[in-house]
């Protein structure tokens, strides 16, 4: 793919006026787009088209956003931004492992949404480059913390030799903290360095949710962690 090829975004949205508003802004932002007006059509397009990012409404006819998201995730790593109608819906889905990379709440600011689209595409394309060259440049680059082992070349995490199944976001957070062992970071810093947001665009609760999911997977007692620790008043670090 050439560098100046337009990025293509799938809009899955049943409200026509919102879909059109998104389409116009994506076009002005230099993106190609396609629109699906219900969950089934969205899933089919997501799986058959080559999209760089999916904007996925939560409340959709035929198949809702959760179902579309988890079924896309069985096959593809395309970044997904979930669009929810209310803050409380967003709180609810932040607690679920839907596989979405990011969440925005309606009504959203177009400027903020465009920044998030850019950050998510940038993060996913830099990962592809790392994966493609990984076996050469990072071969044998494994960080070990007692029983925890993080293979930066293979994207593998093991605990006492047993593989730990992590989402992309969980993997990115733990590998970032592992590369900076013992160094605490604030949630805002982690949003910037791991999630790729500039300023305060992201939602710091996303960091807390990812930390608690990671703890549930790697800690013997998640309420009394030994690896992923909280530095009181500052943030998180790996020890
Ligand atoms: Ca809707």
Short mmCIF file of C-alpha atoms and ligand atoms in Angstrom, two decimals:
data_model
loop_
_atom_site.label_atom_id
_atom_site.label_comp_id
_atom_site.label_asym_id
_atom_site.label_seq_id
_atom_site.Cartn_x
_atom_site.Cartn_y
_atom_site.Cartn_z
CA UNK A 1 0.00 0.00 0.00
CA UNK A 2 1.43 3.38 -0.95
CA UNK A 3 1.78 5.96 1.80
CA UNK A 4 -0.53 8.47 0.17
CA UNK A 5 -3.32 5.99 -0.53
CA UNK A 6 -6.51 7.14 1.15
CA UNK A 7 -7.48 5.37 4.36
CA UNK A 8 -10.88 3.74 4.16
CA UNK A 9 -13.37 3.91 7.00
CA UNK A 10 -16.55 1.91 7.49
CA UNK A 11 -19.43 3.78 9.14
CA UNK A 12 -22.02 1.48 10.76
CA UNK A 13 -24.85 3.78 11.79
CA UNK A 14 -28.62 3.46 11.43
CA UNK A 15 -29.41 7.16 11.84
CA UNK A 16 -29.10 8.58 8.38
CA UNK A 17 -28.33 12.17 9.44
CA UNK A 18 -25.47 11.04 11.70
CA UNK A 19 -24.12 8.73 8.99
CA UNK A 20 -24.16 11.60 6.50
CA UNK A 21 -22.52 13.99 8.95
CA UNK A 22 -19.73 11.45 9.53
CA UNK A 23 -19.39 10.79 5.81
CA UNK A 24 -19.02 14.48 4.94
CA UNK A 25 -16.40 15.02 7.64
CA UNK A 26 -14.44 11.92 6.67
CA UNK A 27 -14.42 13.07 3.08
CA UNK A 28 -13.22 16.55 4.11
CA UNK A 29 -10.57 14.86 6.24
CA UNK A 30 -9.25 13.03 3.18
CA UNK A 31 -10.69 9.58 3.91
CA UNK A 32 -12.66 7.16 1.79
CA UNK A 33 -15.72 5.71 3.44
CA UNK A 34 -18.55 3.24 3.09
CA UNK A 35 -21.79 3.19 5.10
CA UNK A 36 -23.82 0.28 6.48
CA UNK A 37 -27.21 1.08 8.03
CA UNK A 38 -27.69 -2.00 10.21
CA UNK A 39 -25.56 -4.48 12.13
CA UNK A 40 -25.80 -7.35 9.65
CA UNK A 41 -24.79 -5.22 6.68
CA UNK A 42 -22.03 -3.70 8.84
CA UNK A 43 -20.62 -7.10 9.75
CA UNK A 44 -20.66 -8.26 6.16
CA UNK A 45 -18.95 -5.13 4.87
CA UNK A 46 -16.41 -5.19 7.72
CA UNK A 47 -15.43 -8.75 6.87
CA UNK A 48 -15.32 -8.38 3.11
CA UNK A 49 -14.05 -4.82 2.60
CA UNK A 50 -10.53 -3.67 3.38
CA UNK A 51 -11.06 -1.00 6.01
CA UNK A 52 -8.48 0.87 8.04
CA UNK A 53 -10.98 1.65 10.80
CA UNK A 54 -14.60 0.96 11.74
CA UNK A 55 -16.92 3.51 13.39
CA UNK A 56 -19.50 1.32 15.04
CA UNK A 57 -22.77 2.57 16.55
CA UNK A 58 -23.87 0.55 19.59
CA UNK A 59 -27.66 0.54 19.12
CA UNK A 60 -28.31 -0.92 15.68
CA UNK A 61 -31.10 -2.93 14.06
CA UNK A 62 -30.59 -6.66 13.33
CA UNK A 63 -27.26 -7.02 15.17
CA UNK A 64 -26.15 -4.62 17.89
CA UNK A 65 -22.71 -3.05 18.11
CA UNK A 66 -21.39 -5.53 20.75
CA UNK A 67 -22.21 -8.50 18.53
CA UNK A 68 -20.78 -6.89 15.41
CA UNK A 69 -17.63 -5.97 17.32
CA UNK A 70 -16.97 -9.40 18.78
CA UNK A 71 -17.68 -11.14 15.48
CA UNK A 72 -15.34 -8.80 13.59
CA UNK A 73 -12.68 -9.45 16.26
CA UNK A 74 -12.80 -13.20 15.64
CA UNK A 75 -11.35 -12.51 12.20
CA UNK A 76 -9.75 -9.06 12.04
CA UNK A 77 -7.68 -6.57 14.03
CA UNK A 78 -9.12 -3.51 12.28
CA UNK A 79 -9.36 -0.67 14.84
CA UNK A 80 -12.94 -0.19 16.05
CA UNK A 81 -14.32 2.97 17.65
CA UNK A 82 -17.62 2.25 19.38
CA UNK A 83 -20.14 5.09 19.34
CA UNK A 84 -22.60 5.09 22.23
CA UNK A 85 -25.67 7.22 22.80
CA UNK A 86 -25.11 8.08 26.46
CA UNK A 87 -22.37 8.27 29.07
CA UNK A 88 -24.04 5.46 31.04
CA UNK A 89 -23.94 3.16 28.03
CA UNK A 90 -20.27 3.95 27.69
CA UNK A 91 -19.68 3.12 31.36
CA UNK A 92 -21.43 -0.17 30.82
CA UNK A 93 -19.39 -1.19 27.80
CA UNK A 94 -16.12 -0.07 29.37
CA UNK A 95 -16.69 -2.94 31.79
CA UNK A 96 -17.15 -5.46 28.98
CA UNK A 97 -14.42 -6.96 26.88
CA UNK A 98 -15.99 -6.21 23.51
CA UNK A 99 -12.70 -5.90 21.68
CA UNK A 100 -13.33 -2.26 20.71
CA UNK A 101 -10.25 -0.04 20.72
CA UNK A 102 -11.99 3.15 21.72
CA UNK A 103 -15.35 4.68 22.66
CA UNK A 104 -17.04 7.99 21.99
CA UNK A 105 -20.34 9.28 23.33
CA UNK A 106 -23.01 11.05 21.29
CA UNK A 107 -23.24 13.95 20.86
CA UNK A 108 -19.54 14.00 20.00
CA UNK A 109 -17.41 16.83 18.72
CA UNK A 110 -16.32 16.16 15.15
CA UNK A 111 -12.86 17.55 15.90
CA UNK A 112 -12.37 15.12 18.74
CA UNK A 113 -13.68 12.18 16.75
CA UNK A 114 -11.35 12.99 13.84
CA UNK A 115 -8.36 13.12 16.22
CA UNK A 116 -9.33 9.75 17.65
CA UNK A 117 -9.70 8.23 14.18
CA UNK A 118 -6.25 9.50 13.29
CA UNK A 119 -4.68 8.21 16.52
CA UNK A 120 -6.25 4.75 16.15
CA UNK A 121 -5.19 4.38 12.51
CA UNK A 122 -1.68 5.59 13.30
CA UNK A 123 -1.34 3.13 16.16
CA UNK A 124 -2.60 0.21 14.12
CA UNK A 125 -0.33 0.91 11.15
CA UNK A 126 2.76 1.27 13.36
CA UNK A 127 1.88 -2.13 14.86
CA UNK A 128 1.75 -3.69 11.42
CA UNK A 129 5.23 -2.41 10.67
CA UNK A 130 6.51 -3.80 13.97
CA UNK A 131 4.88 -7.16 13.26
CA UNK A 132 6.32 -7.36 9.76
CA UNK A 133 9.87 -6.60 10.81
CA UNK A 134 9.54 -8.03 14.30
CA UNK A 135 11.22 -11.39 13.75
CA UNK A 136 14.45 -9.68 12.64
CA UNK A 137 14.70 -6.60 14.79
CA UNK A 138 13.29 -7.94 18.04
CA UNK A 139 14.29 -11.55 17.85
CA UNK A 140 15.00 -12.77 21.35
CA UNK A 141 13.88 -9.46 22.82
CA UNK A 142 12.12 -10.87 25.85
CA UNK A 143 11.51 -8.98 29.08
CA UNK A 144 11.27 -11.21 32.14
CA UNK A 145 9.85 -10.08 35.46
CA UNK A 146 9.99 -13.06 37.83
CA UNK A 147 7.38 -15.51 36.44
CA UNK A 148 6.11 -13.05 33.86
CA UNK A 149 7.66 -13.08 30.42
CA UNK A 150 6.90 -10.61 27.60
CA UNK A 151 8.20 -11.44 24.13
CA UNK A 152 8.27 -8.13 22.24
CA UNK A 153 9.01 -9.78 18.90
CA UNK A 154 6.28 -12.40 19.00
CA UNK A 155 3.62 -10.42 20.90
CA UNK A 156 3.53 -13.25 23.46
CA UNK A 157 3.04 -12.97 27.20
CA UNK A 158 3.48 -15.97 29.46
CA UNK A 159 3.06 -16.44 33.19
CA UNK A 160 5.03 -19.34 34.70
CA UNK A 161 5.39 -20.67 31.14
CA UNK A 162 1.63 -20.59 30.50
CA UNK A 163 0.43 -18.31 27.68
CA UNK A 164 -1.73 -15.36 28.80
CA UNK A 165 -4.41 -14.31 26.33
CA UNK A 166 -4.39 -10.50 26.11
CA UNK A 167 -6.29 -7.99 24.02
CA UNK A 168 -4.24 -5.65 21.86
CA UNK A 169 -4.66 -2.81 24.34
CA UNK A 170 -3.68 -4.98 27.32
CA UNK A 171 -0.62 -6.21 25.45
CA UNK A 172 0.42 -2.68 24.54
CA UNK A 173 0.05 -1.42 28.08
CA UNK A 174 2.01 -4.24 29.68
CA UNK A 175 4.79 -4.12 27.10
CA UNK A 176 5.11 -0.35 27.51
CA UNK A 177 5.36 -0.68 31.30
CA UNK A 178 7.78 -3.61 30.94
CA UNK A 179 10.10 -1.57 28.72
CA UNK A 180 10.06 1.12 31.44
CA UNK A 181 10.25 -1.21 34.40
CA UNK A 182 9.76 0.46 37.79
CA UNK A 183 8.88 3.82 36.26
CA UNK A 184 5.39 5.05 37.27
CA UNK A 185 3.23 6.82 34.69
CA UNK A 186 0.09 8.87 35.20
CA UNK A 187 -3.08 7.76 33.45
CA UNK A 188 -2.83 10.83 31.21
CA UNK A 189 0.73 9.88 30.24
CA UNK A 190 -0.35 6.32 29.49
CA UNK A 191 -3.20 7.57 27.31
CA UNK A 192 -0.70 9.59 25.36
CA UNK A 193 2.10 7.00 25.14
CA UNK A 194 0.11 3.76 24.86
CA UNK A 195 -3.21 4.87 23.36
CA UNK A 196 -1.63 7.54 21.16
CA UNK A 197 -3.77 10.48 22.28
CA UNK A 198 -2.41 13.97 22.44
CA UNK A 199 -3.53 16.22 25.28
CA UNK A 200 -6.56 15.06 27.20
CA UNK A 201 -8.64 13.64 24.38
CA UNK A 202 -8.95 10.14 25.73
CA UNK A 203 -10.94 8.85 28.64
CA UNK A 204 -8.71 8.04 31.62
CA UNK A 205 -11.21 5.38 32.75
CA UNK A 206 -10.08 3.32 29.76
CA UNK A 207 -6.65 3.05 31.46
CA UNK A 208 -8.17 1.88 34.76
CA UNK A 209 -10.33 -0.69 32.99
CA UNK A 210 -7.36 -2.07 31.04
CA UNK A 211 -5.27 -2.21 34.24
CA UNK A 212 -7.95 -4.16 36.10
CA UNK A 213 -8.36 -6.60 33.20
CA UNK A 214 -4.61 -7.13 33.09
CA UNK A 215 -4.48 -7.69 36.83
CA UNK A 216 -7.25 -10.28 36.58
CA UNK A 217 -5.10 -12.15 34.04
CA UNK A 218 -1.60 -11.90 35.51
CA UNK A 219 -1.96 -11.44 39.28
CA UNK A 220 -2.45 -14.25 41.79
CA UNK A 221 -4.60 -11.86 43.83
CA UNK A 222 -5.79 -8.96 41.63
CA UNK A 223 -6.76 -6.92 44.70
CA UNK A 224 -3.23 -7.23 46.04
CA UNK A 225 -1.08 -7.02 42.89
CA UNK A 226 2.58 -8.04 42.78
CA UNK A 227 3.39 -7.02 39.20
CA UNK A 228 1.19 -4.18 38.03
CA UNK A 229 1.28 -1.75 40.92
CA UNK A 230 -0.39 1.55 41.74
CA UNK A 231 1.85 4.40 42.79
CA UNK A 232 -0.44 6.31 45.08
CA UNK A 233 -1.27 9.77 43.75
CA UNK A 234 0.71 9.17 40.56
CA UNK A 235 -0.32 6.23 38.47
CA UNK A 236 0.78 2.74 37.45
CA UNK A 237 4.03 0.85 37.05
CA UNK A 238 5.34 -2.67 36.59
CA UNK A 239 7.62 -4.10 39.24
CA1 LIG B 1 -28.28 3.77 16.53
#
